[in-house]
PDB file of C-alpha atoms in Angstrom:
ATOM      1  CA  GLU U   1      55.165 143.664 100.965  1.00 75.00           C
ATOM      2  CA  LEU U   2      54.921 140.760  98.574  1.00 82.00           C
ATOM      3  CA  LYS U   3      57.880 140.358  96.280  1.00 89.00           C
ATOM      4  CA  VAL U   4      57.953 138.083  93.264  1.00 93.00           C
ATOM      5  CA  GLU U   5      61.353 137.310  91.820  1.00 94.00           C
ATOM      6  CA  GLN U   6      62.060 135.511  88.597  1.00 95.00           C
ATOM      7  CA  ASN U   7      65.333 134.150  87.413  1.00 95.00           C
ATOM      8  CA  PRO U   8      66.958 134.275  85.114  1.00 95.00           C
ATOM      9  CA  LEU U   9      65.872 137.605  83.681  1.00 94.00           C
ATOM     10  CA  PHE U  10      67.246 136.688  80.298  1.00 95.00           C
ATOM     11  CA  LEU U  11      67.747 133.217  78.875  1.00 93.00           C
ATOM     12  CA  SER U  12      69.335 132.401  75.568  1.00 94.00           C
ATOM     13  CA  MET U  13      68.902 128.757  74.693  1.00 91.00           C
ATOM     14  CA  GLN U  14      69.600 126.524  71.781  1.00 93.00           C
ATOM     15  CA  GLU U  15      66.851 124.651  70.067  1.00 95.00           C
ATOM     16  CA  GLY U  16      66.414 121.181  71.467  1.00 95.00           C
ATOM     17  CA  LYS U  17      67.768 122.023  74.921  1.00 95.00           C
ATOM     18  CA  ASN U  18      65.916 121.938  78.246  1.00 96.00           C
ATOM     19  CA  TYR U  19      65.799 124.683  80.801  1.00 95.00           C
ATOM     20  CA  THR U  20      63.886 125.926  83.823  1.00 96.00           C
ATOM     21  CA  ILE U  21      62.656 129.366  84.833  1.00 97.00           C
ATOM     22  CA  TYR U  22      62.211 129.967  88.552  1.00 97.00           C
ATOM     23  CA  CYS U  23      59.668 132.121  90.328  1.00 97.00           C
ATOM     24  CA  ASN U  24      60.113 132.809  94.056  1.00 96.00           C
ATOM     25  CA  TYR U  25      57.649 134.781  96.116  1.00 94.00           C
ATOM     26  CA  SER U  26      57.828 136.147  99.612  1.00 93.00           C
ATOM     27  CA  THR U  27      54.457 135.505 101.226  1.00 85.00           C
ATOM     28  CA  THR U  28      51.820 132.814 101.488  1.00 83.00           C
ATOM     29  CA  SER U  29      49.699 132.236  98.432  1.00 83.00           C
ATOM     30  CA  ASP U  30      48.037 129.145  97.009  1.00 78.00           C
ATOM     31  CA  ARG U  31      47.467 130.492  93.539  1.00 88.00           C
ATOM     32  CA  LEU U  32      50.058 131.252  90.908  1.00 94.00           C
ATOM     33  CA  TYR U  33      49.818 132.140  87.227  1.00 96.00           C
ATOM     34  CA  TRP U  34      52.151 131.978  84.271  1.00 97.00           C
ATOM     35  CA  TYR U  35      51.732 134.318  81.320  1.00 97.00           C
ATOM     36  CA  ARG U  36      53.461 134.662  77.984  1.00 97.00           C
ATOM     37  CA  GLN U  37      54.070 137.923  76.143  1.00 95.00           C
ATOM     38  CA  ASP U  38      55.235 138.059  72.541  1.00 94.00           C
ATOM     39  CA  PRO U  39      57.078 141.203  71.392  1.00 88.00           C
ATOM     40  CA  GLY U  40      54.660 144.082  70.918  1.00 84.00           C
ATOM     41  CA  LYS U  41      51.740 141.974  72.083  1.00 88.00           C
ATOM     42  CA  SER U  42      49.765 141.658  75.254  1.00 88.00           C
ATOM     43  CA  LEU U  43      49.910 138.970  77.926  1.00 94.00           C
ATOM     44  CA  GLU U  44      48.355 135.581  77.343  1.00 94.00           C
ATOM     45  CA  SER U  45      47.511 133.195  80.165  1.00 94.00           C
ATOM     46  CA  LEU U  46      49.459 129.920  80.064  1.00 96.00           C
ATOM     47  CA  PHE U  47      48.846 128.147  83.359  1.00 96.00           C
ATOM     48  CA  VAL U  48      46.968 128.544  86.607  1.00 94.00           C
ATOM     49  CA  LEU U  49      48.347 126.593  89.568  1.00 94.00           C
ATOM     50  CA  LEU U  50      45.824 126.395  92.357  1.00 88.00           C
ATOM     51  CA  SER U  51      47.383 124.289  95.117  1.00 86.00           C
ATOM     52  CA  ASN U  52      50.579 122.901  96.522  1.00 85.00           C
ATOM     53  CA  GLY U  53      52.022 120.250  94.245  1.00 87.00           C
ATOM     54  CA  ALA U  54      49.998 121.357  91.238  1.00 90.00           C
ATOM     55  CA  VAL U  55      51.547 120.518  87.898  1.00 94.00           C
ATOM     56  CA  LYS U  56      50.266 121.636  84.521  1.00 95.00           C
ATOM     57  CA  GLN U  57      51.652 120.797  81.097  1.00 96.00           C
ATOM     58  CA  GLU U  58      51.004 122.176  77.657  1.00 95.00           C
ATOM     59  CA  GLY U  59      53.210 121.042  74.815  1.00 95.00           C
ATOM     60  CA  ARG U  60      56.852 121.685  75.675  1.00 96.00           C
ATOM     61  CA  LEU U  61      56.031 123.725  78.788  1.00 97.00           C
ATOM     62  CA  MET U  62      55.398 122.344  82.251  1.00 98.00           C
ATOM     63  CA  ALA U  63      54.671 124.427  85.328  1.00 97.00           C
ATOM     64  CA  SER U  64      54.697 123.346  88.952  1.00 96.00           C
ATOM     65  CA  LEU U  65      53.997 124.913  92.316  1.00 95.00           C
ATOM     66  CA  ASP U  66      55.511 124.282  95.749  1.00 94.00           C
ATOM     67  CA  THR U  67      53.675 126.556  98.157  1.00 91.00           C
ATOM     68  CA  LYS U  68      55.795 125.523 101.122  1.00 92.00           C
ATOM     69  CA  ALA U  69      58.972 126.606  99.371  1.00 93.00           C
ATOM     70  CA  ARG U  70      57.092 129.544  97.787  1.00 94.00           C
ATOM     71  CA  LEU U  71      58.487 128.478  94.462  1.00 95.00           C
ATOM     72  CA  SER U  72      57.078 127.829  91.024  1.00 96.00           C
ATOM     73  CA  THR U  73      59.014 126.528  88.051  1.00 97.00           C
ATOM     74  CA  LEU U  74      58.372 126.673  84.333  1.00 98.00           C
ATOM     75  CA  HIS U  75      60.249 123.900  82.586  1.00 97.00           C
ATOM     76  CA  ILE U  76      60.941 124.030  78.884  1.00 96.00           C
ATOM     77  CA  THR U  77      61.590 120.751  77.119  1.00 96.00           C
ATOM     78  CA  ALA U  78      63.389 120.591  73.766  1.00 94.00           C
ATOM     79  CA  ALA U  79      63.008 124.283  73.066  1.00 93.00           C
ATOM     80  CA  VAL U  80      61.874 125.502  69.674  1.00 94.00           C
ATOM     81  CA  HIS U  81      62.066 128.989  68.204  1.00 94.00           C
ATOM     82  CA  ASP U  82      58.308 129.524  68.620  1.00 94.00           C
ATOM     83  CA  LEU U  83      58.794 129.575  72.381  1.00 95.00           C
ATOM     84  CA  SER U  84      60.797 132.796  72.187  1.00 96.00           C
ATOM     85  CA  ALA U  85      58.866 135.318  74.299  1.00 96.00           C
ATOM     86  CA  THR U  86      58.833 136.919  77.718  1.00 96.00           C
ATOM     87  CA  TYR U  87      57.369 134.769  80.471  1.00 97.00           C
ATOM     88  CA  PHE U  88      55.865 136.226  83.627  1.00 96.00           C
ATOM     89  CA  CYS U  89      54.776 134.561  86.809  1.00 96.00           C
ATOM     90  CA  ALA U  90      52.180 136.249  89.001  1.00 95.00           C
ATOM     91  CA  VAL U  91      51.043 135.535  92.538  1.00 93.00           C
ATOM     92  CA  ASP U  92      47.449 136.011  93.627  1.00 88.00           C
ATOM     93  CA  LEU U  93      47.102 138.333  96.579  1.00 83.00           C
ATOM     94  CA  THR U  94      43.431 138.672  97.482  1.00 75.00           C
ATOM     95  CA  SER U  95      42.177 139.067  93.932  1.00 70.00           C
ATOM     96  CA  LYS U  96      44.976 141.238  92.629  1.00 84.00           C
ATOM     97  CA  LEU U  97      48.083 139.789  91.019  1.00 89.00           C
ATOM     98  CA  ILE U  98      51.659 140.679  91.777  1.00 91.00           C
ATOM     99  CA  PHE U  99      53.869 140.058  88.765  1.00 93.00           C
ATOM    100  CA  GLY U 100      57.486 139.056  88.552  1.00 93.00           C
ATOM    101  CA  THR U 101      59.855 141.077  86.384  1.00 91.00           C
ATOM    102  CA  GLY U 102      59.649 138.567  83.561  1.00 94.00           C
ATOM    103  CA  THR U 103      62.107 136.247  81.837  1.00 95.00           C
ATOM    104  CA  LEU U 104      63.021 137.019  78.251  1.00 95.00           C
ATOM    105  CA  LEU U 105      63.553 133.720  76.493  1.00 95.00           C
ATOM    106  CA  ALA U 106      65.409 133.670  73.181  1.00 96.00           C
ATOM    107  CA  VAL U 107      65.650 130.318  71.441  1.00 95.00           C
ATOM    108  CA  GLN U 108      68.484 130.198  68.939  1.00 91.00           C
ATOM    109  CA  PRO U 109      68.594 127.754  66.021  1.00 85.00           C
TER     110      PRO U 109
ATOM    111  CA  ASP L   1      36.482 134.455  74.105  1.00 68.00           C
ATOM    112  CA  VAL L   2      37.052 137.284  76.502  1.00 67.00           C
ATOM    113  CA  LYS L   3      37.816 140.508  74.797  1.00 89.00           C
ATOM    114  CA  VAL L   4      39.509 143.466  76.459  1.00 95.00           C
ATOM    115  CA  THR L   5      39.787 146.452  74.177  1.00 95.00           C
ATOM    116  CA  GLN L   6      41.986 149.458  74.757  1.00 95.00           C
ATOM    117  CA  SER L   7      41.035 152.501  72.761  1.00 90.00           C
ATOM    118  CA  SER L   8      44.474 153.392  71.420  1.00 92.00           C
ATOM    119  CA  ARG L   9      47.580 151.375  70.598  1.00 93.00           C
ATOM    120  CA  TYR L  10      49.838 154.431  70.442  1.00 95.00           C
ATOM    121  CA  LEU L  11      49.504 157.894  71.917  1.00 96.00           C
ATOM    122  CA  VAL L  12      51.816 160.890  71.869  1.00 97.00           C
ATOM    123  CA  LYS L  13      51.041 163.692  74.313  1.00 97.00           C
ATOM    124  CA  ARG L  14      52.746 166.786  75.596  1.00 97.00           C
ATOM    125  CA  THR L  15      53.817 167.456  79.165  1.00 97.00           C
ATOM    126  CA  GLY L  16      50.970 168.897  81.184  1.00 97.00           C
ATOM    127  CA  GLU L  17      48.184 167.535  79.001  1.00 97.00           C
ATOM    128  CA  LYS L  18      45.295 165.592  80.507  1.00 97.00           C
ATOM    129  CA  VAL L  19      45.279 162.086  79.083  1.00 97.00           C
ATOM    130  CA  PHE L  20      42.480 159.538  79.049  1.00 97.00           C
ATOM    131  CA  LEU L  21      43.123 155.847  78.437  1.00 97.00           C
ATOM    132  CA  GLU L  22      39.991 153.807  77.900  1.00 97.00           C
ATOM    133  CA  CYS L  23      39.413 150.108  78.416  1.00 97.00           C
ATOM    134  CA  VAL L  24      36.302 148.070  77.677  1.00 97.00           C
ATOM    135  CA  GLN L  25      35.653 144.392  78.398  1.00 96.00           C
ATOM    136  CA  ASP L  26      32.801 142.322  77.039  1.00 94.00           C
ATOM    137  CA  MET L  27      32.571 139.463  79.557  1.00 90.00           C
ATOM    138  CA  ASP L  28      30.725 141.089  82.432  1.00 91.00           C
ATOM    139  CA  HIS L  29      33.793 140.827  84.661  1.00 92.00           C
ATOM    140  CA  GLU L  30      33.529 142.605  87.964  1.00 92.00           C
ATOM    141  CA  ASN L  31      37.278 143.214  88.365  1.00 93.00           C
ATOM    142  CA  MET L  32      39.297 145.556  86.197  1.00 96.00           C
ATOM    143  CA  PHE L  33      42.916 146.634  86.471  1.00 97.00           C
ATOM    144  CA  TRP L  34      45.380 149.134  85.078  1.00 98.00           C
ATOM    145  CA  TYR L  35      49.102 148.335  84.924  1.00 97.00           C
ATOM    146  CA  ARG L  36      52.122 149.989  83.517  1.00 96.00           C
ATOM    147  CA  GLN L  37      54.923 147.938  82.039  1.00 94.00           C
ATOM    148  CA  ASP L  38      58.497 149.188  81.958  1.00 93.00           C
ATOM    149  CA  PRO L  39      61.645 147.303  80.939  1.00 86.00           C
ATOM    150  CA  GLY L  40      63.213 145.511  83.876  1.00 83.00           C
ATOM    151  CA  LEU L  41      60.324 146.341  86.198  1.00 87.00           C
ATOM    152  CA  GLY L  42      57.658 143.947  84.989  1.00 88.00           C
ATOM    153  CA  LEU L  43      54.031 144.950  85.426  1.00 93.00           C
ATOM    154  CA  ARG L  44      53.138 147.332  88.200  1.00 93.00           C
ATOM    155  CA  LEU L  45      49.581 147.832  89.349  1.00 94.00           C
ATOM    156  CA  ILE L  46      48.320 151.408  89.202  1.00 97.00           C
ATOM    157  CA  TYR L  47      44.650 151.084  90.177  1.00 97.00           C
ATOM    158  CA  PHE L  48      41.987 148.419  90.231  1.00 96.00           C
ATOM    159  CA  SER L  49      38.256 148.223  90.643  1.00 96.00           C
ATOM    160  CA  TYR L  50      36.009 145.495  92.049  1.00 93.00           C
ATOM    161  CA  ASP L  51      32.742 147.032  90.990  1.00 92.00           C
ATOM    162  CA  VAL L  52      31.124 150.018  89.397  1.00 93.00           C
ATOM    163  CA  LYS L  53      32.130 153.280  91.065  1.00 90.00           C
ATOM    164  CA  MET L  54      34.635 151.448  93.264  1.00 92.00           C
ATOM    165  CA  LYS L  55      38.372 151.886  93.009  1.00 94.00           C
ATOM    166  CA  GLU L  56      41.437 150.837  94.944  1.00 94.00           C
ATOM    167  CA  LYS L  57      44.969 152.132  94.753  1.00 95.00           C
ATOM    168  CA  GLY L  58      47.594 149.760  93.499  1.00 93.00           C
ATOM    169  CA  ASP L  59      51.318 150.020  94.037  1.00 91.00           C
ATOM    170  CA  ILE L  60      52.004 153.183  92.008  1.00 95.00           C
ATOM    171  CA  PRO L  61      48.869 155.383  91.970  1.00 96.00           C
ATOM    172  CA  GLU L  62      50.637 158.740  92.165  1.00 96.00           C
ATOM    173  CA  GLY L  63      49.885 160.954  89.192  1.00 96.00           C
ATOM    174  CA  TYR L  64      46.943 158.809  88.069  1.00 98.00           C
ATOM    175  CA  SER L  65      43.238 158.575  88.716  1.00 97.00           C
ATOM    176  CA  VAL L  66      40.552 156.217  87.427  1.00 97.00           C
ATOM    177  CA  SER L  67      36.866 156.171  86.660  1.00 97.00           C
ATOM    178  CA  ARG L  68      34.436 153.283  86.493  1.00 97.00           C
ATOM    179  CA  GLU L  69      30.959 154.521  85.736  1.00 95.00           C
ATOM    180  CA  LYS L  70      29.855 151.360  83.928  1.00 96.00           C
ATOM    181  CA  LYS L  71      30.793 147.766  84.618  1.00 95.00           C
ATOM    182  CA  GLU L  72      32.382 147.193  81.233  1.00 96.00           C
ATOM    183  CA  ARG L  73      34.494 150.354  81.104  1.00 97.00           C
ATOM    184  CA  PHE L  74      37.504 151.395  83.181  1.00 97.00           C
ATOM    185  CA  SER L  75      39.322 154.616  82.396  1.00 97.00           C
ATOM    186  CA  LEU L  76      42.793 155.690  83.459  1.00 98.00           C
ATOM    187  CA  ILE L  77      43.404 159.416  83.703  1.00 98.00           C
ATOM    188  CA  LEU L  78      46.694 161.231  83.777  1.00 97.00           C
ATOM    189  CA  GLU L  79      45.698 164.611  85.178  1.00 94.00           C
ATOM    190  CA  SER L  80      48.880 166.349  84.010  1.00 97.00           C
ATOM    191  CA  ALA L  81      51.100 164.099  81.965  1.00 97.00           C
ATOM    192  CA  SER L  82      54.806 164.039  82.706  1.00 97.00           C
ATOM    193  CA  THR L  83      57.705 162.508  80.830  1.00 97.00           C
ATOM    194  CA  ASN L  84      58.173 159.835  83.503  1.00 96.00           C
ATOM    195  CA  GLN L  85      54.736 158.512  82.607  1.00 98.00           C
ATOM    196  CA  THR L  86      55.987 157.442  79.209  1.00 98.00           C
ATOM    197  CA  SER L  87      55.290 153.719  79.295  1.00 97.00           C
ATOM    198  CA  MET L  88      53.199 150.813  78.063  1.00 96.00           C
ATOM    199  CA  TYR L  89      49.810 150.727  79.785  1.00 97.00           C
ATOM    200  CA  LEU L  90      47.903 147.483  80.051  1.00 97.00           C
ATOM    201  CA  CYS L  91      44.299 146.982  81.076  1.00 97.00           C
ATOM    202  CA  ALA L  92      42.990 143.660  82.373  1.00 96.00           C
ATOM    203  CA  SER L  93      39.774 142.164  83.671  1.00 95.00           C
ATOM    204  CA  SER L  94      38.883 139.108  85.713  1.00 92.00           C
ATOM    205  CA  THR L  95      36.122 137.372  87.598  1.00 88.00           C
ATOM    206  CA  LEU L  96      35.969 134.931  90.481  1.00 78.00           C
ATOM    207  CA  HIS L  97      32.605 133.624  89.390  1.00 73.00           C
ATOM    208  CA  HIS L  98      31.797 130.344  87.666  1.00 63.00           C
ATOM    209  CA  GLY L  99      35.156 128.722  88.411  1.00 67.00           C
ATOM    210  CA  ALA L 100      37.014 131.373  86.443  1.00 67.00           C
ATOM    211  CA  LYS L 101      40.056 131.027  88.721  1.00 78.00           C
ATOM    212  CA  ASN L 102      40.642 134.772  88.720  1.00 82.00           C
ATOM    213  CA  ILE L 103      42.626 134.643  85.475  1.00 88.00           C
ATOM    214  CA  GLN L 104      43.271 138.151  84.266  1.00 92.00           C
ATOM    215  CA  TYR L 105      42.664 138.834  80.578  1.00 93.00           C
ATOM    216  CA  PHE L 106      44.673 141.619  79.068  1.00 96.00           C
ATOM    217  CA  GLY L 107      44.105 144.187  76.385  1.00 95.00           C
ATOM    218  CA  ALA L 108      46.640 144.824  73.635  1.00 93.00           C
ATOM    219  CA  GLY L 109      48.185 147.745  75.499  1.00 95.00           C
ATOM    220  CA  THR L 110      48.618 151.460  74.869  1.00 96.00           C
ATOM    221  CA  ARG L 111      52.106 152.768  74.315  1.00 95.00           C
ATOM    222  CA  LEU L 112      52.103 156.322  75.615  1.00 97.00           C
ATOM    223  CA  SER L 113      54.875 158.779  74.886  1.00 97.00           C
ATOM    224  CA  VAL L 114      54.906 162.065  76.780  1.00 97.00           C
ATOM    225  CA  LEU L 115      57.111 164.698  75.188  1.00 96.00           C
TER     226      LEU L 115
END
């Protein structure tokens, strides 16, 4: 059974600081997704990582994928309050996605 | 833009009622999914469908059924609602065609309370 684990589950950060969210998964997959969910809203796609070594960046967020280590990271640079949300990683398993439990990010002024 | 529309944002039902949650997508996606989202558990897949009239069980299908009579519509049915089915329900759709990378697009969610 594929397991997808995120850590930390909750992250309180100060504005301007850097931090990384980790996503570990337990079986082979070459495709990993990151989503963002604002409170009371649905999930919005952030990144799709399609191969080992893939790196994608958008603004203050950068995602990477190491398929050999079965690890993806979401790095936050110089956090701002607008980044406060819950972030999910999801692993592609033959067309269906298995989601991690999510990381609730709270950026404090 | 892909649009996935769920028929209700909030529903309150009584134990034992039959509940229908409807989802419609407008992008001709072949794949559709139903998840439930609970605090601390992330998203868990209930059922999915690769094509009209096809359905596959996800990780937690017990107590649920689905219907896909048309490509754009995927319905989740709670045959006899129970309090442990109180949750947020999310519908999603995706396609592998045209380089779409199998990104799932989500509806706004239905928050169901079963009393």
